[in-house]
Short mmCIF file of C-alpha atoms in Angstrom, two decimals:
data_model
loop_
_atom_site.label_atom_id
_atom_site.label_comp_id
_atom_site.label_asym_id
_atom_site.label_seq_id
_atom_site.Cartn_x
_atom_site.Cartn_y
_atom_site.Cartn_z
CA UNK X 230 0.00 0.00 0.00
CA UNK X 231 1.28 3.40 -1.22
CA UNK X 232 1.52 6.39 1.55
CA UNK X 233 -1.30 8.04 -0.83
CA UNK X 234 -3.33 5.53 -0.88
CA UNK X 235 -2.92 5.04 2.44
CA UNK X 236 -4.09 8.57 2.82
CA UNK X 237 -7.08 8.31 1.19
CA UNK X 238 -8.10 5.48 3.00
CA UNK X 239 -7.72 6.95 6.14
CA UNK X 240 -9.65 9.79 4.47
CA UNK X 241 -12.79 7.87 3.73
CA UNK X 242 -12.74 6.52 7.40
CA UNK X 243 -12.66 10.05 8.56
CA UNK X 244 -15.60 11.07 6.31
CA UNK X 245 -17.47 8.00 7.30
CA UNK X 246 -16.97 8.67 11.27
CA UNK X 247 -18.20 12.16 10.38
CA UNK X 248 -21.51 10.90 9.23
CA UNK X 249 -22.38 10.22 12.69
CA UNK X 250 -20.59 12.89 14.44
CA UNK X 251 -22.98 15.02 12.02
CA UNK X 252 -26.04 13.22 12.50
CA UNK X 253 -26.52 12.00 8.68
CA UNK X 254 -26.50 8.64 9.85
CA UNK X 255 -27.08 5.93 12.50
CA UNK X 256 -25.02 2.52 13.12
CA UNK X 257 -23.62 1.70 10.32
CA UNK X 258 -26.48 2.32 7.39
CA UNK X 259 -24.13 4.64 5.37
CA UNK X 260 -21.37 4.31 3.36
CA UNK X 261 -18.50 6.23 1.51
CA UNK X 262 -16.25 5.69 -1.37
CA UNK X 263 -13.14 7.19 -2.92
CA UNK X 264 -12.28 7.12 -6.51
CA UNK X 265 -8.58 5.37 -6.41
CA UNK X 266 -6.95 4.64 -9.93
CA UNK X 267 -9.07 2.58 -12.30
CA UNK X 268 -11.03 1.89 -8.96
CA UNK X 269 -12.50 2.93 -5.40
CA UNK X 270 -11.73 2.58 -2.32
CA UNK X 271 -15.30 2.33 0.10
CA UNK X 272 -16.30 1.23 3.38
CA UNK X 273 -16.72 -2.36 4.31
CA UNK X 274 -19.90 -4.10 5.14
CA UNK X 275 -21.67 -4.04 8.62
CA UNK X 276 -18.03 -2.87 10.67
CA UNK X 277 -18.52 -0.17 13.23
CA UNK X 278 -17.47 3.10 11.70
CA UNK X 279 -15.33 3.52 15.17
CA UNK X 280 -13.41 -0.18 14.50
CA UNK X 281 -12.32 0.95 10.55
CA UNK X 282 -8.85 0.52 10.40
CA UNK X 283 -6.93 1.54 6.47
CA UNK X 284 -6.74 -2.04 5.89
CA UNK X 285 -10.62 -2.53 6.32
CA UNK X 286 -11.18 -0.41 3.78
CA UNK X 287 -12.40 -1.92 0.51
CA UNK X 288 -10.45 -1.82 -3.16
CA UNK X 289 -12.87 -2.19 -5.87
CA UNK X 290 -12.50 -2.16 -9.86
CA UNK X 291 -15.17 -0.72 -11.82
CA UNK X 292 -16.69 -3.96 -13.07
CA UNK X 293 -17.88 -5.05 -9.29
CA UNK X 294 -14.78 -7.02 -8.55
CA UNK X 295 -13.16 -6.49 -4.72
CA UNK X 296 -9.81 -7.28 -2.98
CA UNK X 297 -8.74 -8.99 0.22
CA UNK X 298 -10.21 -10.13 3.14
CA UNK X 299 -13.10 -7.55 3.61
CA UNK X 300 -16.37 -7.39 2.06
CA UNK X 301 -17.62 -4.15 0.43
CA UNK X 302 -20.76 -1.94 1.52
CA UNK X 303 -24.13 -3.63 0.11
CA UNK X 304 -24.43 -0.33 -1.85
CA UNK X 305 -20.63 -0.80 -3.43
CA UNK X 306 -22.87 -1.09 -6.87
CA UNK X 307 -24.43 2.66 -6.18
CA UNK X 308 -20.82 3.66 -5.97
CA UNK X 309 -19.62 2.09 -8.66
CA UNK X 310 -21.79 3.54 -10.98
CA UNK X 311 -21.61 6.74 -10.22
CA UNK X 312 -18.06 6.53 -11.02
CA UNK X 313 -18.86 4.56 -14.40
CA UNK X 314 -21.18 7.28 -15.30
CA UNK X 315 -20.05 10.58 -14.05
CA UNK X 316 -16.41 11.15 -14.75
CA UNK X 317 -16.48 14.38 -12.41
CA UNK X 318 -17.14 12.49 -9.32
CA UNK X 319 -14.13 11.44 -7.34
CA UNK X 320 -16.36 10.47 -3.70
CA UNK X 321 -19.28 9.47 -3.01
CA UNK X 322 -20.98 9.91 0.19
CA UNK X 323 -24.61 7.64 0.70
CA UNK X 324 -26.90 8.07 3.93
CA UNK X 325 -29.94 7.67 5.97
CA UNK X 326 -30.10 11.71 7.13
CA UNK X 327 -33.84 11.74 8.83
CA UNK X 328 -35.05 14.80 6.78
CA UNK X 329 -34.37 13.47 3.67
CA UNK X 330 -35.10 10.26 4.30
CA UNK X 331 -38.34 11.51 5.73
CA UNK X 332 -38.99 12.89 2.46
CA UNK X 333 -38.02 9.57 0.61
CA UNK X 334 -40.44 7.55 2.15
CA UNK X 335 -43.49 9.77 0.42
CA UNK X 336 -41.38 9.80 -2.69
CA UNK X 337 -41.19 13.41 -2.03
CA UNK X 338 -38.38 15.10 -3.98
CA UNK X 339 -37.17 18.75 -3.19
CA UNK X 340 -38.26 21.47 -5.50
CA UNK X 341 -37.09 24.46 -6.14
CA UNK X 342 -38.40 26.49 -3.29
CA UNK X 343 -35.02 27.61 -2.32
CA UNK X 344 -32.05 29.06 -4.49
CA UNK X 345 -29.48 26.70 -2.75
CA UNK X 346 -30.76 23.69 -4.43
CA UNK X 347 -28.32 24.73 -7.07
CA UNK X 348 -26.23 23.35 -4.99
CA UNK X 349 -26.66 19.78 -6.20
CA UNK X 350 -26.32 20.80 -10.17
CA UNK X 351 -30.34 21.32 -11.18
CA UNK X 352 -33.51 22.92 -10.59
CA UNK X 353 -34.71 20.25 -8.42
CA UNK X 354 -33.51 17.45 -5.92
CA UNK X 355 -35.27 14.47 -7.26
CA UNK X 356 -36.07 10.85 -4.90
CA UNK X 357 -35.54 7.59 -7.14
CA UNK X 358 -38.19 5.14 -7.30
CA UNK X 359 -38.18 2.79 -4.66
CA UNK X 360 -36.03 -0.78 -5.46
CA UNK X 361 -34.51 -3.27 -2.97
CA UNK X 362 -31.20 -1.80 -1.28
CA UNK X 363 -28.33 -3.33 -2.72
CA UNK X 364 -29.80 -3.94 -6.18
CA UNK X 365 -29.00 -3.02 -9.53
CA UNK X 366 -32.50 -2.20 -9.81
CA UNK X 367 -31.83 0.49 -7.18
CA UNK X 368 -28.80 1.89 -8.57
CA UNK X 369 -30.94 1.82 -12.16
CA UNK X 370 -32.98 4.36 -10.10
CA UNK X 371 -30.15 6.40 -8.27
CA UNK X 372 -28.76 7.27 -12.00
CA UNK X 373 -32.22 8.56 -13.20
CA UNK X 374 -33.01 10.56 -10.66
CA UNK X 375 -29.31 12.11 -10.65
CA UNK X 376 -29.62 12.46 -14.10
CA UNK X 377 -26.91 15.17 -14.25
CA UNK X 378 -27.14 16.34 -11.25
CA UNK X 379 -24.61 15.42 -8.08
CA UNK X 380 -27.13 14.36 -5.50
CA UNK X 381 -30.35 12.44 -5.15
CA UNK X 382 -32.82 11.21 -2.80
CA UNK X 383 -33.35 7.59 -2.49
CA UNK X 384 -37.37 6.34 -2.06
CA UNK X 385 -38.14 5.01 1.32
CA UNK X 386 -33.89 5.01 1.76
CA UNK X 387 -32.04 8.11 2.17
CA UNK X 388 -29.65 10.21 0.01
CA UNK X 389 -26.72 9.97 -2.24
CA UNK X 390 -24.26 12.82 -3.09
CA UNK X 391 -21.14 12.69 -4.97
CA UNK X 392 -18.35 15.59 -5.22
CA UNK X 393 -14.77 16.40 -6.27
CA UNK X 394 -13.36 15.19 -2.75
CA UNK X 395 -14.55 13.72 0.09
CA UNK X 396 -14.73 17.20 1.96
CA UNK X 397 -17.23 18.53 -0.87
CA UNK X 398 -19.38 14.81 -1.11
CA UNK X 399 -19.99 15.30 2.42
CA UNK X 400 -20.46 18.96 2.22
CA UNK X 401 -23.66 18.21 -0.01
CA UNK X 402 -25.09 15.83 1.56
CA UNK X 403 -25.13 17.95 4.50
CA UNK X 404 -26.68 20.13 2.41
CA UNK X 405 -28.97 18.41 0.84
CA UNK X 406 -30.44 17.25 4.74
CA UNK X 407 -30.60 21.13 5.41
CA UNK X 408 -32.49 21.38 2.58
CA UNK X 409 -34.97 18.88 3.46
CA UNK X 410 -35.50 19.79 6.70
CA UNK X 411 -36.12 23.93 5.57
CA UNK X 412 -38.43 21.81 3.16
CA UNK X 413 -40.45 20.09 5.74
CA UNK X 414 -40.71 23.30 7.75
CA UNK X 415 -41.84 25.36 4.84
CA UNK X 416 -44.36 22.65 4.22
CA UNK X 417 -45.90 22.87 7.60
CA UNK X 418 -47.72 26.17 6.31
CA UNK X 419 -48.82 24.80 2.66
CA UNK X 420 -46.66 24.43 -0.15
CA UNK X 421 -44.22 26.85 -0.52
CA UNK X 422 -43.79 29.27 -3.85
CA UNK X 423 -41.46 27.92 -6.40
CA UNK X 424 -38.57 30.12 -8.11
CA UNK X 425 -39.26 29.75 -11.90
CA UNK X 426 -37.34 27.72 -14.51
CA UNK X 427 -35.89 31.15 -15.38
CA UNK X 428 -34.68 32.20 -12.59
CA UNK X 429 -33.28 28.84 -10.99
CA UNK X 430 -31.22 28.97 -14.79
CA UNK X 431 -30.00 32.14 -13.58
CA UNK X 432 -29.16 30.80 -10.35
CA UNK X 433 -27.12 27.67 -11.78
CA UNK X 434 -25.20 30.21 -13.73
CA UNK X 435 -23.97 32.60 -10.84
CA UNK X 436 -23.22 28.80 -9.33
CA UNK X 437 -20.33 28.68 -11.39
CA UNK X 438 -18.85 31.23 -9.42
CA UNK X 439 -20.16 30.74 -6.17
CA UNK X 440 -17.92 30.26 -2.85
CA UNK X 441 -15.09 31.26 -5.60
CA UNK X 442 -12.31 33.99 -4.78
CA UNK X 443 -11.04 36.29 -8.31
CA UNK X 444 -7.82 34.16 -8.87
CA UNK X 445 -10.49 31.28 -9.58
CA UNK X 446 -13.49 32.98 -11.74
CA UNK X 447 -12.88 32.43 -15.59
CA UNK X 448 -13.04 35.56 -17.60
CA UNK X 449 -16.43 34.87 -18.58
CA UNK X 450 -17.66 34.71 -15.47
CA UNK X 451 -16.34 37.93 -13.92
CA UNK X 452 -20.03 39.19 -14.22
CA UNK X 453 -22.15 36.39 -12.23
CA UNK X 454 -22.14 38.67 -9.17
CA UNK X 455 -21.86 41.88 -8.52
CA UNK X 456 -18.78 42.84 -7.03
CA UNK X 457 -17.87 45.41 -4.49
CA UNK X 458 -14.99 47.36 -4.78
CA UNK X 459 -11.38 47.07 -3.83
CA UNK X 460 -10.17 49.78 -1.23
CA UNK X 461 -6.42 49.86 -1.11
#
């Protein structure tokens, strides 16, 4: 084992204990992957986040082949298709978060009645149709509700999210279960006003330059915000 890959798999163990520590999940229902070479690194089945060790941690080729002594999550197909299909994705981060989940079981996406859920890549958070966990029926569902987007609810299951680290995986689907839960609240009064198709385009545009200092914008997208102005 290199010192990188070492690394990383200490990485995803951190990112998995921090599912708990965060509330997204309970026990052991989640699970977390790494992209690694041709391959991913990702959780093993049914261990104790608090017992992972680097060697626990599960190498997997993209054709649903593992190594060593360790079986892989139950969802290590979920994973592996993400990284099949979306070439941007380089973690994945799956959970049972109780607002979303909440949501899942009346397969109950979340709309667009807030600008942040540009956050995940569309104009909507969709929930899959429901399919046995661990299936490829169920990761046949995951992929249409992503669609292109980088997160998804799961019908009476939870949520996926997938970034360009572990830090940013697990940023969104933190995000996406403060989303839910504003979601739920907003629904205690009726159904809350939708932004229009228009605007939540606008809104994915200025999210190409969100949370982004000037060394980072492209030229292009200089004007997405409105900038104040430098005092020397």
């Amino acid at each position: 084992m290199t010192t990188a890959e070492n690394q990383l798999r200490r990485k995803v163990i951190e990112t998995a204990r921090a599912l708990q520590s965060t509330g997204l999940t309970q026990g052991t229902s989640g699970n977390v992957s790494a992209r690694h070479k041709s391959g991913m690194l990702i959780t093993p089945s049914g261990i104790p986040y608090e017992e992972l060790v680097p060697e626990s941690i599960v190498l997997m080729d993209l054709e649903g082949g593992y190594y060593g002594d360790y079986l892989p999550s139950s969802e290590w197909r979920m994973h592996m298709d993400v990284y099949r299909i979306h070439e941007d994705a380089e973690a994945v981060v799956h959970c049972h978060s109780p607002r979303a989940t909440a949501l899942s079981t009346h397969n109950r996406g979340i709309p667009a009645f807030h600008y942040m859920i540009a956050v995940a890549g569309g104009e909507e958070i969709a929930c899959a149709d429901y399919a046995t966990f661990g299936t490829k029926a169920l990761s046949d569902a995951m992929l249409a509700a992503l669609g292109d987007r980088k997160a998804c609810l799961l019908g009476h299951h939870g949520q996926i999210a997938y970034g360009a680290s572990l830090e940013k995986a697990l940023w969104l689907a933190g995000e996406v279960e403060a989303l839910a839960d504003q979601y739920l609240s907003a629904l205690v009064l009726g159904e809350p006003a939708l932004l229009s198709t228009e605007e939540m385009k606008e809104i994915l545009r200025k999210f190409g330059s969100y949370g982004k200092q000037l060394k980072d914008l492209p030229a292009d997208d200089a004007g997405a915000f409105e900038m104040p102005r430098r005092r020397d």
